[in-house]
GROMACS .gro file of C-alpha atoms in nm:
model
  459
    1UNK     CA    1  -3.461   8.264  -2.214
    2UNK     CA    2  -3.195   8.106  -2.433
    3UNK     CA    3  -2.918   8.204  -2.191
    4UNK     CA    4  -3.110   8.058  -1.896
    5UNK     CA    5  -3.150   7.724  -2.069
    6UNK     CA    6  -2.779   7.711  -2.145
    7UNK     CA    7  -2.687   7.822  -1.792
    8UNK     CA    8  -2.895   7.558  -1.611
    9UNK     CA    9  -2.698   7.250  -1.732
   10UNK     CA   10  -2.373   7.443  -1.678
   11UNK     CA   11  -2.453   7.529  -1.317
   12UNK     CA   12  -2.591   7.182  -1.246
   13UNK     CA   13  -2.282   7.029  -1.405
   14UNK     CA   14  -2.062   7.230  -1.170
   15UNK     CA   15  -2.261   7.103  -0.871
   16UNK     CA   16  -2.233   6.739  -0.979
   17UNK     CA   17  -1.864   6.777  -1.062
   18UNK     CA   18  -1.794   6.942  -0.728
   19UNK     CA   19  -1.975   6.671  -0.531
   20UNK     CA   20  -1.802   6.384  -0.717
   21UNK     CA   21  -1.453   6.531  -0.679
   22UNK     CA   22  -1.501   6.677  -0.332
   23UNK     CA   23  -1.649   6.360  -0.187
   24UNK     CA   24  -1.361   6.147  -0.316
   25UNK     CA   25  -1.119   6.390  -0.153
   26UNK     CA   26  -1.309   6.385   0.178
   27UNK     CA   27  -1.337   6.003   0.192
   28UNK     CA   28  -0.972   5.954   0.097
   29UNK     CA   29  -0.846   6.200   0.357
   30UNK     CA   30  -1.072   6.052   0.627
   31UNK     CA   31  -0.958   5.694   0.552
   32UNK     CA   32  -0.589   5.731   0.470
   33UNK     CA   33  -0.496   6.093   0.534
   34UNK     CA   34  -0.329   6.124   0.191
   35UNK     CA   35  -0.474   6.242  -0.139
   36UNK     CA   36  -0.216   6.094  -0.373
   37UNK     CA   37  -0.168   6.157  -0.746
   38UNK     CA   38  -0.378   5.856  -0.865
   39UNK     CA   39  -0.673   5.981  -0.661
   40UNK     CA   40  -0.623   6.333  -0.799
   41UNK     CA   41  -0.638   6.199  -1.154
   42UNK     CA   42  -0.955   5.998  -1.082
   43UNK     CA   43  -1.105   6.302  -0.909
   44UNK     CA   44  -1.039   6.520  -1.216
   45UNK     CA   45  -1.181   6.257  -1.453
   46UNK     CA   46  -1.489   6.206  -1.234
   47UNK     CA   47  -1.548   6.581  -1.223
   48UNK     CA   48  -1.520   6.609  -1.600
   49UNK     CA   49  -1.751   6.313  -1.670
   50UNK     CA   50  -2.002   6.430  -1.408
   51UNK     CA   51  -2.008   6.779  -1.557
   52UNK     CA   52  -2.067   6.649  -1.910
   53UNK     CA   53  -2.304   6.360  -1.835
   54UNK     CA   54  -2.492   6.452  -1.517
   55UNK     CA   55  -2.526   6.821  -1.601
   56UNK     CA   56  -2.838   6.741  -1.805
   57UNK     CA   57  -3.021   6.601  -1.498
   58UNK     CA   58  -3.260   6.853  -1.342
   59UNK     CA   59  -3.143   6.927  -0.988
   60UNK     CA   60  -3.486   7.061  -0.886
   61UNK     CA   61  -3.700   6.776  -1.019
   62UNK     CA   62  -3.851   6.518  -0.782
   63UNK     CA   63  -3.599   6.237  -0.825
   64UNK     CA   64  -3.779   5.932  -0.676
   65UNK     CA   65  -3.474   5.705  -0.698
   66UNK     CA   66  -3.559   5.349  -0.793
   67UNK     CA   67  -3.880   5.435  -0.976
   68UNK     CA   68  -3.852   5.319  -1.340
   69UNK     CA   69  -3.798   5.612  -1.575
   70UNK     CA   70  -3.765   5.870  -1.297
   71UNK     CA   71  -3.499   6.140  -1.288
   72UNK     CA   72  -3.335   5.978  -0.984
   73UNK     CA   73  -3.314   5.640  -1.154
   74UNK     CA   74  -3.148   5.803  -1.452
   75UNK     CA   75  -2.897   5.963  -1.216
   76UNK     CA   76  -2.814   5.624  -1.062
   77UNK     CA   77  -2.774   5.470  -1.406
   78UNK     CA   78  -2.548   5.751  -1.529
   79UNK     CA   79  -2.335   5.755  -1.214
   80UNK     CA   80  -2.291   5.377  -1.235
   81UNK     CA   81  -2.181   5.414  -1.597
   82UNK     CA   82  -1.928   5.684  -1.502
   83UNK     CA   83  -1.790   5.470  -1.219
   84UNK     CA   84  -1.770   5.164  -1.447
   85UNK     CA   85  -1.583   5.367  -1.708
   86UNK     CA   86  -1.331   5.482  -1.446
   87UNK     CA   87  -1.281   5.121  -1.334
   88UNK     CA   88  -1.231   5.016  -1.695
   89UNK     CA   89  -0.968   5.287  -1.747
   90UNK     CA   90  -0.794   5.173  -1.429
   91UNK     CA   91  -0.798   4.814  -1.555
   92UNK     CA   92  -0.656   4.886  -1.901
   93UNK     CA   93  -0.385   5.114  -1.756
   94UNK     CA   94  -0.305   4.857  -1.483
   95UNK     CA   95  -0.337   5.116  -1.205
   96UNK     CA   96  -0.610   4.955  -0.992
   97UNK     CA   97  -0.351   4.850  -0.732
   98UNK     CA   98  -0.302   5.216  -0.636
   99UNK     CA   99  -0.658   5.245  -0.505
  100UNK     CA  100  -0.832   5.123  -0.190
  101UNK     CA  101  -1.143   4.913  -0.249
  102UNK     CA  102  -1.294   5.055   0.068
  103UNK     CA  103  -1.250   5.414  -0.054
  104UNK     CA  104  -1.386   5.343  -0.402
  105UNK     CA  105  -1.686   5.147  -0.270
  106UNK     CA  106  -1.772   5.419  -0.019
  107UNK     CA  107  -1.735   5.683  -0.290
  108UNK     CA  108  -1.960   5.489  -0.532
  109UNK     CA  109  -2.234   5.446  -0.271
  110UNK     CA  110  -2.213   5.785  -0.102
  111UNK     CA  111  -2.206   6.006  -0.413
  112UNK     CA  112  -2.569   5.944  -0.523
  113UNK     CA  113  -2.676   5.956  -0.158
  114UNK     CA  114  -2.518   6.299  -0.111
  115UNK     CA  115  -2.667   6.419  -0.440
  116UNK     CA  116  -3.010   6.297  -0.324
  117UNK     CA  117  -2.973   6.501  -0.004
  118UNK     CA  118  -2.871   6.804  -0.210
  119UNK     CA  119  -3.177   6.751  -0.430
  120UNK     CA  120  -3.406   6.745  -0.125
  121UNK     CA  121  -3.242   7.057   0.022
  122UNK     CA  122  -3.249   7.241  -0.310
  123UNK     CA  123  -3.617   7.160  -0.358
  124UNK     CA  124  -3.698   7.263  -0.001
  125UNK     CA  125  -3.506   7.590  -0.034
  126UNK     CA  126  -3.669   7.667  -0.369
  127UNK     CA  127  -4.016   7.578  -0.240
  128UNK     CA  128  -3.965   7.813   0.054
  129UNK     CA  129  -3.828   8.113  -0.132
  130UNK     CA  130  -3.925   8.052  -0.499
  131UNK     CA  131  -4.238   7.834  -0.472
  132UNK     CA  132  -4.342   7.876  -0.835
  133UNK     CA  133  -4.022   7.708  -0.954
  134UNK     CA  134  -4.098   7.360  -0.815
  135UNK     CA  135  -4.393   7.122  -0.794
  136UNK     CA  136  -4.611   6.973  -1.064
  137UNK     CA  137  -4.792   7.211  -1.297
  138UNK     CA  138  -5.162   7.152  -1.361
  139UNK     CA  139  -5.221   7.106  -1.735
  140UNK     CA  140  -5.510   7.057  -1.977
  141UNK     CA  141  -5.523   6.969  -2.347
  142UNK     CA  142  -5.748   7.137  -2.603
  143UNK     CA  143  -5.860   6.925  -2.904
  144UNK     CA  144  -5.827   6.546  -2.885
  145UNK     CA  145  -5.619   6.385  -3.160
  146UNK     CA  146  -5.356   6.119  -3.220
  147UNK     CA  147  -5.091   6.379  -3.145
  148UNK     CA  148  -5.272   6.464  -2.822
  149UNK     CA  149  -5.241   6.099  -2.718
  150UNK     CA  150  -4.865   6.117  -2.764
  151UNK     CA  151  -4.848   6.437  -2.558
  152UNK     CA  152  -5.078   6.299  -2.288
  153UNK     CA  153  -4.864   5.989  -2.248
  154UNK     CA  154  -4.552   6.201  -2.203
  155UNK     CA  155  -4.723   6.431  -1.954
  156UNK     CA  156  -4.837   6.138  -1.739
  157UNK     CA  157  -4.480   6.007  -1.723
  158UNK     CA  158  -4.339   6.351  -1.644
  159UNK     CA  159  -4.238   6.468  -1.299
  160UNK     CA  160  -4.325   6.827  -1.393
  161UNK     CA  161  -4.690   6.809  -1.506
  162UNK     CA  162  -5.023   6.675  -1.382
  163UNK     CA  163  -5.265   6.623  -1.672
  164UNK     CA  164  -5.622   6.692  -1.560
  165UNK     CA  165  -5.801   6.620  -1.887
  166UNK     CA  166  -5.903   6.770  -2.221
  167UNK     CA  167  -6.157   6.998  -2.387
  168UNK     CA  168  -6.328   6.931  -2.720
  169UNK     CA  169  -6.663   7.009  -2.880
  170UNK     CA  170  -6.692   6.675  -3.059
  171UNK     CA  171  -6.876   6.379  -2.911
  172UNK     CA  172  -6.693   6.070  -2.789
  173UNK     CA  173  -6.829   5.879  -3.089
  174UNK     CA  174  -6.671   6.126  -3.332
  175UNK     CA  175  -6.346   6.136  -3.141
  176UNK     CA  176  -6.312   5.758  -3.136
  177UNK     CA  177  -5.992   5.641  -2.971
  178UNK     CA  178  -5.865   6.001  -2.948
  179UNK     CA  179  -6.097   6.039  -2.648
  180UNK     CA  180  -5.871   5.803  -2.454
  181UNK     CA  181  -5.625   6.081  -2.371
  182UNK     CA  182  -5.795   6.139  -2.037
  183UNK     CA  183  -6.101   6.283  -1.865
  184UNK     CA  184  -6.321   6.514  -2.072
  185UNK     CA  185  -6.347   6.841  -1.881
  186UNK     CA  186  -6.600   7.011  -2.107
  187UNK     CA  187  -6.652   7.192  -2.436
  188UNK     CA  188  -6.440   7.477  -2.566
  189UNK     CA  189  -6.674   7.732  -2.410
  190UNK     CA  190  -6.589   7.581  -2.071
  191UNK     CA  191  -6.212   7.619  -2.113
  192UNK     CA  192  -6.149   7.971  -1.984
  193UNK     CA  193  -6.381   7.941  -1.679
  194UNK     CA  194  -6.220   7.609  -1.588
  195UNK     CA  195  -5.869   7.751  -1.621
  196UNK     CA  196  -5.960   8.040  -1.391
  197UNK     CA  197  -6.148   7.837  -1.133
  198UNK     CA  198  -5.902   7.549  -1.106
  199UNK     CA  199  -5.575   7.745  -1.122
  200UNK     CA  200  -5.457   7.562  -1.433
  201UNK     CA  201  -5.092   7.639  -1.502
  202UNK     CA  202  -5.050   7.522  -1.862
  203UNK     CA  203  -5.286   7.485  -2.159
  204UNK     CA  204  -5.172   7.272  -2.453
  205UNK     CA  205  -5.365   7.354  -2.773
  206UNK     CA  206  -5.331   7.089  -3.042
  207UNK     CA  207  -5.306   7.266  -3.377
  208UNK     CA  208  -5.563   7.119  -3.619
  209UNK     CA  209  -5.491   7.076  -3.988
  210UNK     CA  210  -5.771   7.323  -4.057
  211UNK     CA  211  -5.942   7.590  -3.855
  212UNK     CA  212  -5.637   7.781  -3.735
  213UNK     CA  213  -5.864   8.086  -3.690
  214UNK     CA  214  -6.045   7.910  -3.409
  215UNK     CA  215  -5.715   7.849  -3.234
  216UNK     CA  216  -5.637   8.220  -3.258
  217UNK     CA  217  -5.968   8.302  -3.091
  218UNK     CA  218  -5.888   8.063  -2.806
  219UNK     CA  219  -5.543   8.216  -2.759
  220UNK     CA  220  -5.698   8.562  -2.742
  221UNK     CA  221  -5.952   8.441  -2.484
  222UNK     CA  222  -5.682   8.277  -2.273
  223UNK     CA  223  -5.502   8.610  -2.272
  224UNK     CA  224  -5.745   8.699  -1.994
  225UNK     CA  225  -5.595   8.426  -1.772
  226UNK     CA  226  -5.250   8.372  -1.620
  227UNK     CA  227  -5.205   8.027  -1.775
  228UNK     CA  228  -4.905   7.943  -1.990
  229UNK     CA  229  -5.015   7.847  -2.342
  230UNK     CA  230  -4.844   7.603  -2.580
  231UNK     CA  231  -4.953   7.531  -2.937
  232UNK     CA  232  -4.868   7.174  -3.035
  233UNK     CA  233  -4.841   7.094  -3.408
  234UNK     CA  234  -4.937   6.766  -3.567
  235UNK     CA  235  -4.664   6.519  -3.473
  236UNK     CA  236  -4.720   6.322  -3.791
  237UNK     CA  237  -4.596   6.624  -3.987
  238UNK     CA  238  -4.286   6.651  -3.770
  239UNK     CA  239  -4.216   6.279  -3.815
  240UNK     CA  240  -4.263   6.318  -4.189
  241UNK     CA  241  -3.987   6.578  -4.217
  242UNK     CA  242  -3.785   6.449  -3.919
  243UNK     CA  243  -3.801   6.783  -3.738
  244UNK     CA  244  -3.743   6.873  -3.374
  245UNK     CA  245  -3.805   7.193  -3.183
  246UNK     CA  246  -3.511   7.412  -3.097
  247UNK     CA  247  -3.419   7.779  -3.081
  248UNK     CA  248  -3.148   7.998  -3.228
  249UNK     CA  249  -3.053   8.300  -3.019
  250UNK     CA  250  -3.399   8.303  -2.862
  251UNK     CA  251  -3.587   8.253  -3.191
  252UNK     CA  252  -3.796   7.930  -3.202
  253UNK     CA  253  -3.717   7.707  -3.500
  254UNK     CA  254  -3.788   7.357  -3.628
  255UNK     CA  255  -3.459   7.171  -3.652
  256UNK     CA  256  -3.465   6.937  -3.950
  257UNK     CA  257  -3.094   6.856  -3.986
  258UNK     CA  258  -2.819   6.941  -3.738
  259UNK     CA  259  -2.511   6.790  -3.578
  260UNK     CA  260  -2.519   6.741  -3.200
  261UNK     CA  261  -2.141   6.755  -3.176
  262UNK     CA  262  -2.047   7.118  -3.134
  263UNK     CA  263  -1.943   7.314  -2.827
  264UNK     CA  264  -1.869   7.115  -2.512
  265UNK     CA  265  -2.026   6.797  -2.655
  266UNK     CA  266  -1.792   6.809  -2.955
  267UNK     CA  267  -1.490   6.850  -2.726
  268UNK     CA  268  -1.605   6.557  -2.511
  269UNK     CA  269  -1.644   6.322  -2.807
  270UNK     CA  270  -1.304   6.426  -2.946
  271UNK     CA  271  -1.129   6.365  -2.613
  272UNK     CA  272  -1.312   6.034  -2.566
  273UNK     CA  273  -1.216   5.916  -2.918
  274UNK     CA  274  -0.850   6.013  -2.882
  275UNK     CA  275  -0.817   5.861  -2.534
  276UNK     CA  276  -0.984   5.527  -2.609
  277UNK     CA  277  -0.822   5.484  -2.954
  278UNK     CA  278  -0.476   5.554  -2.808
  279UNK     CA  279  -0.530   5.300  -2.530
  280UNK     CA  280  -0.672   5.055  -2.782
  281UNK     CA  281  -0.370   5.079  -3.011
  282UNK     CA  282  -0.131   5.037  -2.717
  283UNK     CA  283  -0.311   4.728  -2.587
  284UNK     CA  284  -0.382   4.570  -2.926
  285UNK     CA  285  -0.045   4.634  -3.089
  286UNK     CA  286   0.076   4.273  -3.035
  287UNK     CA  287  -0.251   4.135  -3.177
  288UNK     CA  288  -0.229   4.364  -3.482
  289UNK     CA  289   0.131   4.256  -3.543
  290UNK     CA  290   0.030   3.889  -3.539
  291UNK     CA  291  -0.258   3.962  -3.779
  292UNK     CA  292  -0.020   4.143  -4.016
  293UNK     CA  293   0.218   3.845  -4.017
  294UNK     CA  294  -0.070   3.602  -4.079
  295UNK     CA  295  -0.197   3.808  -4.375
  296UNK     CA  296   0.148   3.815  -4.539
  297UNK     CA  297   0.190   3.439  -4.494
  298UNK     CA  298  -0.163   3.360  -4.617
  299UNK     CA  299  -0.162   3.544  -4.953
  300UNK     CA  300   0.049   3.791  -5.152
  301UNK     CA  301  -0.033   4.160  -5.132
  302UNK     CA  302  -0.029   4.450  -4.888
  303UNK     CA  303  -0.128   4.405  -4.525
  304UNK     CA  304  -0.340   4.723  -4.511
  305UNK     CA  305  -0.626   4.786  -4.751
  306UNK     CA  306  -0.713   5.149  -4.823
  307UNK     CA  307  -1.030   5.279  -4.980
  308UNK     CA  308  -1.177   5.627  -5.030
  309UNK     CA  309  -1.482   5.703  -4.816
  310UNK     CA  310  -1.693   6.007  -4.732
  311UNK     CA  311  -1.644   6.154  -4.384
  312UNK     CA  312  -1.773   6.451  -4.188
  313UNK     CA  313  -1.963   6.697  -4.410
  314UNK     CA  314  -1.893   6.477  -4.714
  315UNK     CA  315  -1.514   6.521  -4.709
  316UNK     CA  316  -1.317   6.230  -4.854
  317UNK     CA  317  -1.060   6.030  -4.659
  318UNK     CA  318  -0.888   5.691  -4.689
  319UNK     CA  319  -1.019   5.428  -4.452
  320UNK     CA  320  -0.775   5.162  -4.326
  321UNK     CA  321  -0.856   4.794  -4.287
  322UNK     CA  322  -0.658   4.472  -4.276
  323UNK     CA  323  -0.668   4.318  -4.623
  324UNK     CA  324  -0.909   4.024  -4.630
  325UNK     CA  325  -0.938   3.960  -5.006
  326UNK     CA  326  -0.703   3.827  -5.271
  327UNK     CA  327  -0.800   4.078  -5.539
  328UNK     CA  328  -0.896   4.438  -5.471
  329UNK     CA  329  -1.192   4.575  -5.665
  330UNK     CA  330  -1.088   4.808  -5.947
  331UNK     CA  331  -1.189   5.171  -5.912
  332UNK     CA  332  -1.544   5.236  -6.029
  333UNK     CA  333  -1.651   4.872  -5.991
  334UNK     CA  334  -1.685   4.789  -5.625
  335UNK     CA  335  -1.876   4.468  -5.560
  336UNK     CA  336  -1.992   4.403  -5.205
  337UNK     CA  337  -1.866   4.087  -5.041
  338UNK     CA  338  -2.115   3.801  -5.036
  339UNK     CA  339  -2.129   3.492  -4.818
  340UNK     CA  340  -1.873   3.232  -4.933
  341UNK     CA  341  -1.715   3.492  -5.161
  342UNK     CA  342  -1.414   3.323  -5.331
  343UNK     CA  343  -1.215   3.649  -5.317
  344UNK     CA  344  -1.194   3.632  -4.936
  345UNK     CA  345  -0.878   3.467  -4.802
  346UNK     CA  346  -0.870   3.207  -4.525
  347UNK     CA  347  -0.739   3.449  -4.265
  348UNK     CA  348  -0.962   3.718  -4.415
  349UNK     CA  349  -1.275   3.517  -4.346
  350UNK     CA  350  -1.181   3.492  -3.979
  351UNK     CA  351  -1.093   3.861  -3.958
  352UNK     CA  352  -1.423   3.969  -4.114
  353UNK     CA  353  -1.630   3.739  -3.894
  354UNK     CA  354  -1.466   3.872  -3.577
  355UNK     CA  355  -1.438   4.234  -3.704
  356UNK     CA  356  -1.063   4.228  -3.636
  357UNK     CA  357  -1.013   4.364  -3.988
  358UNK     CA  358  -1.148   4.698  -3.858
  359UNK     CA  359  -0.870   4.749  -3.600
  360UNK     CA  360  -0.655   4.976  -3.823
  361UNK     CA  361  -0.941   5.226  -3.820
  362UNK     CA  362  -0.822   5.321  -3.472
  363UNK     CA  363  -0.554   5.510  -3.668
  364UNK     CA  364  -0.832   5.683  -3.863
  365UNK     CA  365  -0.979   5.790  -3.530
  366UNK     CA  366  -0.645   5.930  -3.413
  367UNK     CA  367  -0.611   6.121  -3.742
  368UNK     CA  368  -0.955   6.277  -3.686
  369UNK     CA  369  -1.118   6.120  -3.992
  370UNK     CA  370  -1.340   5.886  -3.793
  371UNK     CA  371  -1.496   5.840  -3.451
  372UNK     CA  372  -1.529   5.527  -3.239
  373UNK     CA  373  -1.908   5.543  -3.280
  374UNK     CA  374  -2.101   5.684  -3.573
  375UNK     CA  375  -2.261   5.586  -3.906
  376UNK     CA  376  -2.044   5.333  -4.088
  377UNK     CA  377  -1.866   5.486  -4.392
  378UNK     CA  378  -1.950   5.343  -4.733
  379UNK     CA  379  -1.741   5.328  -5.048
  380UNK     CA  380  -1.760   5.646  -5.257
  381UNK     CA  381  -1.933   5.468  -5.545
  382UNK     CA  382  -2.197   5.329  -5.309
  383UNK     CA  383  -2.241   5.674  -5.157
  384UNK     CA  384  -2.307   5.832  -5.494
  385UNK     CA  385  -2.571   5.569  -5.569
  386UNK     CA  386  -2.750   5.572  -5.236
  387UNK     CA  387  -2.757   5.951  -5.198
  388UNK     CA  388  -2.995   5.953  -5.495
  389UNK     CA  389  -3.188   5.639  -5.399
  390UNK     CA  390  -3.240   5.694  -5.023
  391UNK     CA  391  -3.403   6.006  -4.882
  392UNK     CA  392  -3.188   6.213  -4.641
  393UNK     CA  393  -2.898   5.973  -4.695
  394UNK     CA  394  -2.630   6.244  -4.684
  395UNK     CA  395  -2.745   6.360  -4.339
  396UNK     CA  396  -2.543   6.065  -4.208
  397UNK     CA  397  -2.241   6.284  -4.272
  398UNK     CA  398  -2.341   6.546  -4.015
  399UNK     CA  399  -2.114   6.351  -3.777
  400UNK     CA  400  -1.790   6.161  -3.828
  401UNK     CA  401  -1.826   5.801  -3.949
  402UNK     CA  402  -1.763   5.537  -3.684
  403UNK     CA  403  -1.591   5.203  -3.640
  404UNK     CA  404  -1.924   5.082  -3.504
  405UNK     CA  405  -2.272   5.235  -3.497
  406UNK     CA  406  -2.631   5.218  -3.377
  407UNK     CA  407  -2.740   5.048  -3.701
  408UNK     CA  408  -2.478   4.774  -3.670
  409UNK     CA  409  -2.579   4.663  -3.320
  410UNK     CA  410  -2.940   4.649  -3.438
  411UNK     CA  411  -2.868   4.376  -3.691
  412UNK     CA  412  -2.777   4.595  -3.990
  413UNK     CA  413  -2.419   4.482  -4.019
  414UNK     CA  414  -2.277   4.337  -4.337
  415UNK     CA  415  -2.411   4.338  -4.690
  416UNK     CA  416  -2.680   4.585  -4.805
  417UNK     CA  417  -2.782   4.407  -5.124
  418UNK     CA  418  -3.140   4.538  -5.105
  419UNK     CA  419  -3.240   4.904  -5.104
  420UNK     CA  420  -3.471   4.844  -4.806
  421UNK     CA  421  -3.171   4.735  -4.599
  422UNK     CA  422  -2.990   5.061  -4.668
  423UNK     CA  423  -3.304   5.264  -4.594
  424UNK     CA  424  -3.330   5.090  -4.257
  425UNK     CA  425  -2.961   5.151  -4.188
  426UNK     CA  426  -2.999   5.522  -4.266
  427UNK     CA  427  -3.301   5.541  -4.035
  428UNK     CA  428  -3.091   5.407  -3.747
  429UNK     CA  429  -2.801   5.638  -3.835
  430UNK     CA  430  -3.024   5.946  -3.821
  431UNK     CA  431  -3.178   5.822  -3.496
  432UNK     CA  432  -2.827   5.797  -3.351
  433UNK     CA  433  -2.754   6.158  -3.448
  434UNK     CA  434  -3.077   6.276  -3.283
  435UNK     CA  435  -3.025   6.070  -2.966
  436UNK     CA  436  -2.651   6.120  -2.922
  437UNK     CA  437  -2.515   6.145  -2.570
  438UNK     CA  438  -2.186   6.036  -2.409
  439UNK     CA  439  -2.352   5.737  -2.245
  440UNK     CA  440  -2.518   5.637  -2.573
  441UNK     CA  441  -2.171   5.601  -2.728
  442UNK     CA  442  -2.052   5.388  -2.437
  443UNK     CA  443  -2.365   5.170  -2.461
  444UNK     CA  444  -2.306   5.110  -2.833
  445UNK     CA  445  -1.939   5.019  -2.776
  446UNK     CA  446  -2.028   4.766  -2.504
  447UNK     CA  447  -2.303   4.610  -2.716
  448UNK     CA  448  -2.064   4.591  -3.012
  449UNK     CA  449  -1.817   4.386  -2.807
  450UNK     CA  450  -2.097   4.140  -2.726
  451UNK     CA  451  -2.226   4.139  -3.083
  452UNK     CA  452  -1.904   4.038  -3.258
  453UNK     CA  453  -1.903   3.716  -3.055
  454UNK     CA  454  -2.234   3.591  -3.191
  455UNK     CA  455  -2.312   3.798  -3.502
  456UNK     CA  456  -2.398   3.599  -3.813
  457UNK     CA  457  -2.427   3.891  -4.056
  458UNK     CA  458  -2.052   3.936  -4.095
  459UNK     CA  459  -1.869   3.727  -4.356
   0.00000   0.00000   0.00000
């Protein structure tokens, strides 16, 4: 089972990569008769991005393009993001003149159309020869609860399941709002007959806090049917410990703390960081030189400020920033900058407000100490304090620290003078680690560029 789940995104990724690259080749040859080196480079990049990003999209699901939240809409969104990224790379490398607008426009429009046709054909082929692999699965829920409401909402939005209702022995008055999960289909004694008579495919049993023996009896009884059976734990417990379901070599586990950046995903993020930081340093070199001159003219002292921070897995490194203060804090006594802080220089105030003081951290990214996106690194002394004061604080270091992060674009940029502010920042950092994807990084970078223009939390 574990190998099948790994193989599916790999095979799908190959399909998406092949369509993106092959279609560009076909359109280019049909229009101009020459597949030149620039088009070959774009074809290779498109194949790589499609493999990594689109490979997670189920090729056999009913796509329904244009419907909010559907698989097809997600495909359109992801393909548009890939195409926009390729255009951006062409712009920053000043190579857009080598490409035909007609070819690129036709490629952008035709790729999702061809993929939609492939989806229809794949579903039709599978329905003809492997009918059990496609179509919505009929599902019921046993035991109404708050967690059942969460599950029911997800099932209704899913392309894979049709929720028929629930079974419970309690009256609607006792269930209260938990009865809102759907149509009551009967009591527990009615479950097995209903499953048999209505060809139910999946039974979701909500695990109660007490009475696990009763659940065992139900599982034994359902052993006389062909329905798939899932036991769903109390979501409030999972939220409490921040756990997610996963499996290790086929063994089901609850994942409490893990990094998403290993294997192919880790390689992607590394390549993305190195590529963008290299381009950034090349393009911004004149700006950084002017900033360095302005700092030297504004106040005595070094241009670059270095400070020890914790990085991946808690390893120390020196972070680089343009110096924005007249007096550096002595070791062991780091005081966070406040609004109208007299230590901040004139040029330093401008650099901090516009985040230009962070530009030298592109060198940190090239060195491998940081990433473009990730939890912001804190001073070592602050780390030692907050790791004791904030629960799960050190889990931020399961990934490399970033120049920008999910917490920062959600208003948690700047001073953390109250413990509640740091707790909120950590919550966003851990959410970023759980939600990480290539497109999530790109989204955060684009929102960061918009934020620095109007942010009032930086000083």
